[in-house]
mmCIF file of C-alpha atoms in Angstrom:
data_model
loop_
_atom_site.group_PDB
_atom_site.id
_atom_site.type_symbol
_atom_site.label_atom_id
_atom_site.label_comp_id
_atom_site.label_asym_id
_atom_site.label_seq_id
_atom_site.Cartn_x
_atom_site.Cartn_y
_atom_site.Cartn_z
ATOM 1 C CA MET A 28 -24.244 -43.176 -16.757
ATOM 2 C CA ILE A 29 -28.025 -42.739 -16.801
ATOM 3 C CA ASP A 30 -28.761 -41.383 -13.334
ATOM 4 C CA TRP A 31 -32.500 -40.703 -13.503
ATOM 5 C CA ILE A 32 -35.391 -41.393 -15.847
ATOM 6 C CA THR A 33 -38.966 -40.157 -15.827
ATOM 7 C CA ALA A 34 -40.985 -41.889 -18.542
ATOM 8 C CA ILE A 35 -44.434 -43.083 -19.520
ATOM 9 C CA ILE A 36 -44.112 -46.821 -20.052
ATOM 10 C CA PRO A 37 -46.723 -48.939 -21.865
ATOM 11 C CA CYS A 38 -47.688 -51.815 -19.588
ATOM 12 C CA HIS A 39 -51.069 -53.435 -19.057
ATOM 13 C CA HIS A 40 -51.976 -54.051 -15.430
ATOM 14 C CA ASP A 41 -55.218 -54.990 -13.696
ATOM 15 C CA GLU A 42 -54.446 -53.618 -10.234
ATOM 16 C CA LYS A 43 -54.148 -49.872 -9.877
ATOM 17 C CA ILE A 44 -50.684 -48.792 -8.721
ATOM 18 C CA TYR A 45 -50.397 -45.831 -6.372
ATOM 19 C CA GLY A 46 -48.937 -45.021 -2.979
ATOM 20 C CA GLY A 47 -51.829 -43.326 -1.250
ATOM 21 C CA SER A 48 -53.471 -39.950 -1.861
ATOM 22 C CA ILE A 49 -53.222 -36.300 -0.978
ATOM 23 C CA ALA A 50 -56.572 -34.501 -0.834
ATOM 24 C CA SER A 51 -57.986 -31.044 -0.191
ATOM 25 C CA VAL A 52 -61.078 -31.180 2.030
ATOM 26 C CA THR A 53 -63.422 -28.256 2.690
ATOM 27 C CA LEU A 54 -64.744 -27.353 6.146
ATOM 28 C CA ASP A 55 -67.954 -29.153 5.174
ATOM 29 C CA GLY A 56 -66.051 -32.358 4.542
ATOM 30 C CA GLU A 57 -66.249 -32.223 0.754
ATOM 31 C CA ILE A 58 -63.191 -33.312 -1.218
ATOM 32 C CA GLU A 59 -62.129 -30.479 -3.546
ATOM 33 C CA TRP A 60 -59.399 -32.463 -5.225
ATOM 34 C CA ARG A 61 -57.400 -35.634 -4.734
ATOM 35 C CA LEU A 62 -53.886 -36.417 -5.957
ATOM 36 C CA GLU A 63 -52.652 -39.973 -6.053
ATOM 37 C CA LYS A 64 -49.034 -40.386 -4.989
ATOM 38 C CA LYS A 65 -46.453 -42.625 -6.612
ATOM 39 C CA GLN A 66 -45.787 -45.985 -5.023
ATOM 40 C CA GLN A 67 -42.218 -46.510 -3.839
ATOM 41 C CA VAL A 68 -40.831 -49.856 -4.941
ATOM 42 C CA PRO A 69 -37.727 -50.938 -2.978
ATOM 43 C CA GLY A 70 -34.869 -52.373 -5.000
ATOM 44 C CA SER A 71 -31.306 -53.402 -4.282
ATOM 45 C CA HIS A 72 -30.223 -52.253 -0.794
ATOM 46 C CA GLU A 73 -33.465 -50.309 -0.265
ATOM 47 C CA SER A 74 -33.039 -47.934 -3.204
ATOM 48 C CA ASN A 75 -36.499 -46.989 -4.482
ATOM 49 C CA LEU A 76 -38.302 -46.415 -7.751
ATOM 50 C CA ASN A 77 -41.492 -44.351 -7.920
ATOM 51 C CA ILE A 78 -44.277 -45.981 -9.937
ATOM 52 C CA LYS A 79 -47.880 -44.903 -10.550
ATOM 53 C CA SER A 80 -50.724 -45.961 -12.840
ATOM 54 C CA LEU A 81 -51.761 -43.401 -15.448
ATOM 55 C CA ASP A 82 -54.420 -45.770 -16.774
ATOM 56 C CA ASP A 83 -54.639 -49.549 -17.038
ATOM 57 C CA ARG A 84 -52.226 -49.569 -19.996
ATOM 58 C CA HIS A 85 -49.547 -47.043 -18.948
ATOM 59 C CA ILE A 86 -47.449 -46.395 -15.861
ATOM 60 C CA LEU A 87 -45.355 -43.439 -14.789
ATOM 61 C CA PHE A 88 -41.767 -44.571 -14.207
ATOM 62 C CA ASP A 89 -39.681 -42.205 -12.070
ATOM 63 C CA GLY A 90 -36.295 -42.969 -10.534
ATOM 64 C CA ASN A 91 -32.725 -44.151 -10.908
ATOM 65 C CA PRO A 92 -32.769 -47.563 -12.624
ATOM 66 C CA ALA A 93 -29.039 -48.219 -12.134
ATOM 67 C CA LYS A 94 -29.202 -47.507 -8.408
ATOM 68 C CA TRP A 95 -32.337 -49.649 -8.083
ATOM 69 C CA LEU A 96 -30.523 -52.556 -9.706
ATOM 70 C CA GLN A 97 -27.049 -52.083 -8.153
ATOM 71 C CA GLY A 98 -27.706 -50.460 -4.795
ATOM 72 C CA HIS A 99 -25.514 -47.436 -5.611
ATOM 73 C CA ASN A 100 -24.976 -44.815 -8.318
ATOM 74 C CA VAL A 101 -21.215 -44.313 -8.055
ATOM 75 C CA PHE A 102 -21.045 -45.644 -11.630
ATOM 76 C CA GLY A 103 -23.407 -47.415 -14.005
ATOM 77 C CA SER A 104 -24.581 -48.027 -17.545
ATOM 78 C CA ASP A 105 -25.295 -45.528 -20.343
ATOM 79 C CA ASN A 106 -27.796 -47.932 -21.923
ATOM 80 C CA LEU A 107 -31.097 -46.151 -21.264
ATOM 81 C CA VAL A 108 -33.349 -48.592 -23.135
ATOM 82 C CA GLY A 109 -31.593 -51.631 -21.665
ATOM 83 C CA LEU A 110 -31.872 -50.319 -18.106
ATOM 84 C CA VAL A 111 -35.591 -49.611 -18.374
ATOM 85 C CA GLU A 112 -36.274 -52.959 -20.033
ATOM 86 C CA ALA A 113 -34.405 -54.825 -17.276
ATOM 87 C CA VAL A 114 -36.256 -52.955 -14.523
ATOM 88 C CA MET A 115 -39.666 -53.497 -16.130
ATOM 89 C CA HIS A 116 -39.142 -57.261 -16.274
ATOM 90 C CA LYS A 117 -38.185 -57.263 -12.585
ATOM 91 C CA LEU A 118 -41.282 -55.212 -11.717
ATOM 92 C CA ILE A 119 -43.700 -57.749 -13.259
ATOM 93 C CA PRO A 120 -43.917 -60.062 -10.214
ATOM 94 C CA ILE A 121 -43.498 -57.221 -7.700
ATOM 95 C CA LEU A 122 -46.450 -55.175 -8.991
ATOM 96 C CA ASN A 123 -48.472 -58.005 -10.562
ATOM 97 C CA LEU A 124 -48.080 -56.478 -14.002
ATOM 98 C CA THR A 125 -49.678 -58.219 -16.994
ATOM 99 C CA PRO A 126 -47.840 -56.769 -20.011
ATOM 100 C CA THR A 127 -48.920 -57.698 -23.506
ATOM 101 C CA ASP A 128 -46.444 -58.913 -26.099
ATOM 102 C CA LEU A 129 -46.657 -55.452 -27.654
ATOM 103 C CA ASP A 130 -45.763 -53.854 -24.297
ATOM 104 C CA VAL A 131 -42.688 -56.058 -23.940
ATOM 105 C CA GLN A 132 -41.640 -55.254 -27.486
ATOM 106 C CA SER A 133 -42.047 -51.530 -26.738
ATOM 107 C CA TRP A 134 -39.669 -51.861 -23.767
ATOM 108 C CA LYS A 135 -37.119 -53.632 -25.932
ATOM 109 C CA ASN A 136 -37.363 -51.099 -28.776
ATOM 110 C CA GLY A 137 -37.608 -47.968 -26.622
ATOM 111 C CA ALA A 138 -41.060 -47.066 -27.939
ATOM 112 C CA TYR A 139 -42.147 -44.808 -25.077
ATOM 113 C CA ASP A 140 -42.014 -41.151 -24.042
ATOM 114 C CA LEU A 141 -39.312 -39.625 -21.868
ATOM 115 C CA LYS A 142 -40.110 -36.705 -19.567
ATOM 116 C CA ARG A 143 -36.740 -36.328 -17.857
ATOM 117 C CA VAL A 144 -33.297 -37.874 -18.238
ATOM 118 C CA ASP A 145 -30.208 -37.249 -16.095
ATOM 119 C CA CYS A 146 -26.839 -37.965 -17.719
ATOM 120 C CA THR A 147 -23.746 -38.092 -15.541
ATOM 121 C CA ALA A 148 -20.007 -38.722 -15.650
ATOM 122 C CA MET A 149 -17.048 -38.318 -13.316
ATOM 123 C CA TRP A 150 -13.525 -37.029 -13.682
ATOM 124 C CA ASP A 151 -10.419 -37.988 -11.701
ATOM 125 C CA LEU A 152 -8.525 -35.229 -9.925
ATOM 126 C CA PRO A 153 -5.360 -35.833 -7.899
ATOM 127 C CA ARG A 154 -7.138 -35.535 -4.560
ATOM 128 C CA ARG A 155 -10.463 -34.596 -2.998
ATOM 129 C CA ALA A 156 -9.046 -31.189 -2.070
ATOM 130 C CA ASP A 157 -8.601 -30.497 -5.786
ATOM 131 C CA VAL A 158 -12.250 -31.319 -6.483
ATOM 132 C CA ARG A 159 -13.280 -28.773 -3.858
ATOM 133 C CA ALA A 160 -10.831 -26.226 -5.296
ATOM 134 C CA TRP A 161 -12.301 -26.745 -8.780
ATOM 135 C CA LEU A 162 -15.826 -26.182 -7.463
ATOM 136 C CA ARG A 163 -14.797 -22.974 -5.678
ATOM 137 C CA ALA A 164 -13.031 -21.636 -8.763
ATOM 138 C CA ALA A 165 -15.901 -22.573 -11.094
ATOM 139 C CA GLU A 166 -18.393 -20.780 -8.844
ATOM 140 C CA MET A 167 -16.461 -17.528 -9.192
ATOM 141 C CA GLN A 168 -15.069 -17.847 -12.715
ATOM 142 C CA SER A 169 -17.746 -19.387 -14.935
ATOM 143 C CA LYS A 170 -21.276 -18.850 -16.198
ATOM 144 C CA SER A 171 -23.880 -20.311 -18.549
ATOM 145 C CA ARG A 172 -26.763 -18.912 -20.588
ATOM 146 C CA HIS A 173 -28.643 -18.990 -17.268
ATOM 147 C CA GLY A 174 -26.103 -16.598 -15.772
ATOM 148 C CA ARG A 175 -23.802 -17.153 -12.815
ATOM 149 C CA PRO A 176 -23.911 -20.528 -11.084
ATOM 150 C CA VAL A 177 -25.119 -20.965 -7.521
ATOM 151 C CA THR A 178 -23.757 -23.252 -4.830
ATOM 152 C CA THR A 179 -26.080 -25.055 -2.429
ATOM 153 C CA GLY A 180 -24.817 -27.596 0.061
ATOM 154 C CA GLY A 181 -21.506 -28.054 -1.746
ATOM 155 C CA THR A 182 -23.162 -28.577 -5.152
ATOM 156 C CA LEU A 183 -22.561 -26.082 -7.975
ATOM 157 C CA TYR A 184 -25.643 -25.500 -10.165
ATOM 158 C CA PHE A 185 -25.991 -23.944 -13.609
ATOM 159 C CA GLY A 186 -29.658 -23.234 -14.400
ATOM 160 C CA LYS A 187 -30.875 -24.805 -11.168
ATOM 161 C CA ASN A 188 -34.522 -23.793 -11.641
ATOM 162 C CA SER A 189 -34.667 -24.016 -15.433
ATOM 163 C CA ARG A 190 -37.638 -25.821 -16.989
ATOM 164 C CA ARG A 191 -35.414 -26.965 -19.857
ATOM 165 C CA TRP A 192 -31.984 -28.102 -18.696
ATOM 166 C CA SER A 193 -29.506 -27.730 -15.893
ATOM 167 C CA ILE A 194 -26.017 -28.914 -14.977
ATOM 168 C CA LYS A 195 -24.587 -29.517 -11.547
ATOM 169 C CA PHE A 196 -21.144 -30.443 -10.263
ATOM 170 C CA TYR A 197 -20.157 -31.818 -6.879
ATOM 171 C CA CYS A 198 -17.582 -33.896 -5.068
ATOM 172 C CA LYS A 199 -18.689 -37.535 -5.146
ATOM 173 C CA GLY A 200 -16.390 -38.389 -2.250
ATOM 174 C CA ASP A 201 -18.129 -35.795 -0.084
ATOM 175 C CA GLU A 202 -21.607 -36.857 -1.216
ATOM 176 C CA ILE A 203 -21.336 -40.510 -0.201
ATOM 177 C CA GLU A 204 -20.228 -39.410 3.264
ATOM 178 C CA ALA A 205 -23.207 -37.066 3.688
ATOM 179 C CA ARG A 206 -26.271 -38.010 5.685
ATOM 180 C CA GLY A 207 -28.871 -39.682 3.486
ATOM 181 C CA HIS A 208 -26.364 -40.561 0.753
ATOM 182 C CA LYS A 209 -24.071 -43.020 2.515
ATOM 183 C CA LEU A 210 -23.486 -46.384 0.896
ATOM 184 C CA PRO A 211 -25.333 -49.307 2.530
ATOM 185 C CA ASN A 212 -23.174 -51.053 5.125
ATOM 186 C CA GLU A 213 -23.961 -54.447 3.622
ATOM 187 C CA ILE A 214 -23.063 -53.610 0.012
ATOM 188 C CA SER A 215 -20.199 -55.678 -1.352
ATOM 189 C CA LEU A 216 -16.778 -54.089 -1.843
ATOM 190 C CA ARG A 217 -17.982 -51.002 0.034
ATOM 191 C CA ASP A 218 -14.434 -49.790 0.782
ATOM 192 C CA ASN A 219 -13.555 -50.074 -2.909
ATOM 193 C CA LEU A 220 -16.509 -47.872 -3.824
ATOM 194 C CA ILE A 221 -15.527 -45.287 -1.209
ATOM 195 C CA ASP A 222 -11.902 -45.216 -2.396
ATOM 196 C CA TYR A 223 -13.001 -44.974 -6.035
ATOM 197 C CA ALA A 224 -15.314 -42.009 -5.336
ATOM 198 C CA ASP A 225 -12.854 -40.137 -3.107
ATOM 199 C CA ASN A 226 -11.232 -37.886 -5.733
ATOM 200 C CA LYS A 227 -14.050 -37.756 -8.295
ATOM 201 C CA LEU A 228 -15.645 -34.610 -9.680
ATOM 202 C CA ARG A 229 -19.199 -35.474 -10.678
ATOM 203 C CA GLY A 230 -21.051 -33.681 -13.454
ATOM 204 C CA GLU A 231 -24.777 -34.208 -14.070
ATOM 205 C CA LEU A 232 -26.949 -32.893 -16.892
ATOM 206 C CA THR A 233 -30.721 -32.885 -16.433
ATOM 207 C CA LEU A 234 -32.775 -32.703 -19.630
ATOM 208 C CA ARG A 235 -36.467 -31.989 -19.046
ATOM 209 C CA SER A 236 -39.465 -32.528 -21.290
ATOM 210 C CA ILE A 237 -39.300 -29.277 -23.301
ATOM 211 C CA GLN A 238 -35.596 -29.688 -24.050
ATOM 212 C CA LEU A 239 -35.925 -33.393 -24.838
ATOM 213 C CA LYS A 240 -38.563 -32.623 -27.467
ATOM 214 C CA GLU A 241 -36.530 -29.776 -28.921
ATOM 215 C CA LYS A 242 -33.456 -32.021 -29.261
ATOM 216 C CA ASN A 243 -35.454 -34.959 -30.690
ATOM 217 C CA LEU A 244 -34.620 -37.052 -27.644
ATOM 218 C CA SER A 245 -38.095 -37.440 -26.144
ATOM 219 C CA ILE A 246 -38.502 -41.040 -27.374
ATOM 220 C CA ALA A 247 -36.301 -43.664 -25.716
ATOM 221 C CA SER A 248 -35.376 -45.270 -29.044
ATOM 222 C CA GLN A 249 -33.619 -42.017 -30.009
ATOM 223 C CA TRP A 250 -30.986 -42.730 -27.331
ATOM 224 C CA SER A 251 -27.909 -44.826 -28.087
ATOM 225 C CA GLU A 252 -25.284 -45.774 -25.510
ATOM 226 C CA SER A 253 -23.144 -42.825 -26.607
ATOM 227 C CA THR A 254 -25.958 -40.256 -26.282
ATOM 228 C CA PRO A 255 -25.661 -39.540 -22.515
ATOM 229 C CA ILE A 256 -21.959 -38.629 -22.680
ATOM 230 C CA GLU A 257 -22.378 -36.745 -25.950
ATOM 231 C CA GLN A 258 -25.163 -34.640 -24.466
ATOM 232 C CA LEU A 259 -23.293 -34.000 -21.218
ATOM 233 C CA ILE A 260 -20.146 -32.871 -23.049
ATOM 234 C CA THR A 261 -22.156 -30.694 -25.468
ATOM 235 C CA TYR A 262 -23.768 -28.770 -22.626
ATOM 236 C CA ILE A 263 -20.507 -28.525 -20.668
ATOM 237 C CA GLU A 264 -18.850 -27.009 -23.739
ATOM 238 C CA SER A 265 -21.576 -24.349 -23.787
ATOM 239 C CA LEU A 266 -20.462 -23.132 -20.357
ATOM 240 C CA ASN A 267 -18.107 -20.174 -20.190
ATOM 241 C CA MET A 268 -15.113 -21.451 -18.214
ATOM 242 C CA SER A 269 -12.201 -19.388 -19.399
ATOM 243 C CA GLU A 270 -10.374 -19.006 -16.102
ATOM 244 C CA GLN A 271 -8.007 -21.263 -14.211
ATOM 245 C CA PHE A 272 -7.629 -22.984 -10.868
ATOM 246 C CA SER A 273 -4.700 -24.406 -8.965
ATOM 247 C CA ILE A 274 -4.166 -28.063 -8.217
ATOM 248 C CA THR A 275 -3.357 -28.316 -4.513
ATOM 249 C CA PRO A 276 0.328 -29.239 -4.170
ATOM 250 C CA VAL A 277 1.069 -32.504 -2.396
ATOM 251 C CA ASP A 278 3.394 -30.490 -0.135
ATOM 252 C CA LEU A 279 0.387 -28.897 1.578
ATOM 253 C CA ASP A 280 -0.585 -32.186 3.200
ATOM 254 C CA GLY A 281 0.002 -31.816 6.926
ATOM 255 C CA LEU A 282 1.319 -28.264 6.622
ATOM 256 C CA PRO A 283 0.418 -26.051 9.625
ATOM 257 C CA ALA A 284 -2.241 -23.479 8.768
ATOM 258 C CA ARG A 285 0.047 -20.533 9.595
ATOM 259 C CA LEU A 286 2.525 -21.675 6.923
ATOM 260 C CA ILE A 287 0.080 -22.318 4.078
ATOM 261 C CA ALA A 288 -0.058 -18.656 2.958
ATOM 262 C CA VAL A 289 3.737 -18.483 3.008
ATOM 263 C CA TYR A 290 3.977 -21.662 0.948
ATOM 264 C CA LYS A 291 1.464 -20.427 -1.636
ATOM 265 C CA LEU A 292 3.327 -17.148 -2.112
ATOM 266 C CA TRP A 293 6.573 -19.066 -2.592
ATOM 267 C CA LYS A 294 4.938 -21.520 -5.011
ATOM 268 C CA GLU A 295 3.607 -18.633 -7.105
ATOM 269 C CA GLY A 296 7.135 -17.337 -7.592
ATOM 270 C CA GLU A 297 7.211 -14.529 -5.037
ATOM 271 C CA ASP A 298 10.562 -13.525 -3.540
ATOM 272 C CA LEU A 299 9.939 -14.219 0.143
ATOM 273 C CA ARG A 300 13.169 -12.445 1.181
ATOM 274 C CA ALA A 301 11.629 -9.215 -0.096
ATOM 275 C CA LEU A 302 8.247 -9.826 1.497
ATOM 276 C CA TYR A 303 9.245 -10.754 5.050
ATOM 277 C CA PRO A 304 11.673 -9.357 7.609
ATOM 278 C CA LYS A 305 14.967 -11.245 7.665
ATOM 279 C CA ALA A 306 14.242 -12.957 10.981
ATOM 280 C CA SER A 307 10.792 -14.087 9.826
ATOM 281 C CA PHE A 308 12.123 -15.387 6.527
ATOM 282 C CA TYR A 309 14.780 -17.541 8.190
ATOM 283 C CA ARG A 310 12.325 -18.768 10.801
ATOM 284 C CA TYR A 311 9.964 -19.866 8.039
ATOM 285 C CA ARG A 312 12.829 -21.377 6.073
ATOM 286 C CA SER A 313 13.924 -23.420 9.060
ATOM 287 C CA GLU A 314 10.416 -24.838 9.473
ATOM 288 C CA PHE A 315 10.064 -25.652 5.781
ATOM 289 C CA LEU A 316 13.473 -27.343 5.638
ATOM 290 C CA LYS A 317 12.154 -29.870 8.163
ATOM 291 C CA LEU A 318 9.573 -30.757 5.493
ATOM 292 C CA GLY A 319 12.163 -30.997 2.739
ATOM 293 C CA ILE A 320 11.234 -27.645 1.159
ATOM 294 C CA ASP A 321 13.730 -24.827 0.692
ATOM 295 C CA ILE A 322 11.906 -21.531 0.252
ATOM 296 C CA ALA A 323 15.240 -19.821 -0.453
ATOM 297 C CA ILE A 324 15.077 -21.377 -3.927
ATOM 298 C CA ARG A 325 12.754 -19.107 -5.846
ATOM 299 C CA GLN A 326 10.055 -20.819 -7.942
ATOM 300 C CA PRO A 327 9.055 -19.971 -11.531
ATOM 301 C CA SER A 328 6.612 -17.064 -11.604
ATOM 302 C CA LYS A 329 4.022 -19.150 -13.470
ATOM 303 C CA PRO A 330 3.345 -22.302 -11.449
ATOM 304 C CA ASP A 331 2.800 -25.491 -13.423
ATOM 305 C CA ASN A 332 -0.099 -26.557 -11.209
ATOM 306 C CA VAL A 333 -2.446 -23.897 -12.640
ATOM 307 C CA ILE A 334 -4.738 -25.274 -15.337
ATOM 308 C CA PRO A 335 -7.892 -24.087 -17.156
ATOM 309 C CA LEU A 336 -11.138 -25.112 -15.464
ATOM 310 C CA VAL A 337 -12.559 -26.689 -18.598
ATOM 311 C CA ARG A 338 -9.439 -28.800 -19.205
ATOM 312 C CA VAL A 339 -10.422 -30.973 -16.263
ATOM 313 C CA LEU A 340 -13.644 -31.919 -18.097
ATOM 314 C CA ARG A 341 -12.031 -33.406 -21.203
ATOM 315 C CA PRO A 342 -14.056 -36.316 -22.680
ATOM 316 C CA GLU A 343 -10.987 -38.558 -22.729
ATOM 317 C CA ALA A 344 -10.471 -37.950 -18.997
ATOM 318 C CA ILE A 345 -13.854 -39.360 -17.953
ATOM 319 C CA ALA A 346 -13.462 -41.999 -15.246
ATOM 320 C CA GLN A 347 -14.209 -45.526 -16.437
ATOM 321 C CA ILE A 348 -15.953 -48.443 -14.725
ATOM 322 C CA PRO A 349 -13.301 -50.014 -12.454
ATOM 323 C CA ASP A 350 -12.162 -53.508 -13.438
ATOM 324 C CA TRP A 351 -12.911 -54.886 -9.973
ATOM 325 C CA ALA A 352 -16.619 -54.049 -10.393
ATOM 326 C CA ILE A 353 -17.179 -55.642 -13.812
ATOM 327 C CA GLY A 354 -18.868 -59.009 -13.507
ATOM 328 C CA THR A 355 -20.135 -58.292 -9.982
ATOM 329 C CA SER A 356 -23.488 -57.120 -8.623
ATOM 330 C CA LEU A 357 -22.022 -53.611 -8.338
ATOM 331 C CA TYR A 358 -22.252 -53.032 -12.088
ATOM 332 C CA PHE A 359 -25.384 -53.927 -14.026
ATOM 333 C CA ASP A 360 -24.689 -54.242 -17.738
ATOM 334 C CA PRO A 361 -27.994 -54.550 -19.672
ATOM 335 C CA ARG A 362 -26.171 -56.155 -22.598
ATOM 336 C CA LYS A 363 -25.421 -59.196 -20.422
#
């Protein structure tokens, strides 16, 4: 989906749009400089867009159009031009805009400059624990042209401070439970959204102005509905992710912490009889038998739950819009 857009949109308007000013004032009371802030425009369920006049014929558009229209960004449309066009028409009465016919045609045709675009997709993993395991493994076992990734607040960044492009990965289930990111209580089918996000690995590519120009993607009309996913996958494929991570076995659910290390050794094919004193082995075996696991049966030395990091990010494995959301206010489709 398109998760963020910063663009310069042609739109005539008589009333200046801004959200106050920041100024530097000398000790003598003289204003050295003044910076006009963007005006926040509330949308669905209090999600905001940031809008500011550049002159009386252009506005700066900055925000997440899908979230503004839907009230959430768990999923959404890849139609960049359609999203912006829909939002601009809704902004006309809110901001007293007076677009010309040429302005409206520019929205429809994508005839405007892009300064930033965020493209995102999600992948299903068996459980949320596996998303976290993937993030931990990727932090230690991958890199990009920017070097090693960094993790901040549970989010894994490649090229975090780059002026050109960056990629980040995080657990969507964790994000929507975090302070400041929770879904609105009044949003419809809230439990469905929470369940859908629970086991999702989210990947987001940010393309900034320099990179957009270099890739001939700085004009909105250069974006088709397939462009966001194509760009995201292209940049993911440029990452060096040659190592592997382990899917957390279902058997670990509810397992006491003191037995997890024993279980992992057994699952990796180790001979536990040789590793532990006889009394300890049989004590462990007795406890595992209560869970339906017999650690006396040695496992293959190469567990089948170990997979390459990059295999998780296959294009064909991208999570799709859930059927229960189509046709509701939770999914805005610009084509309709």
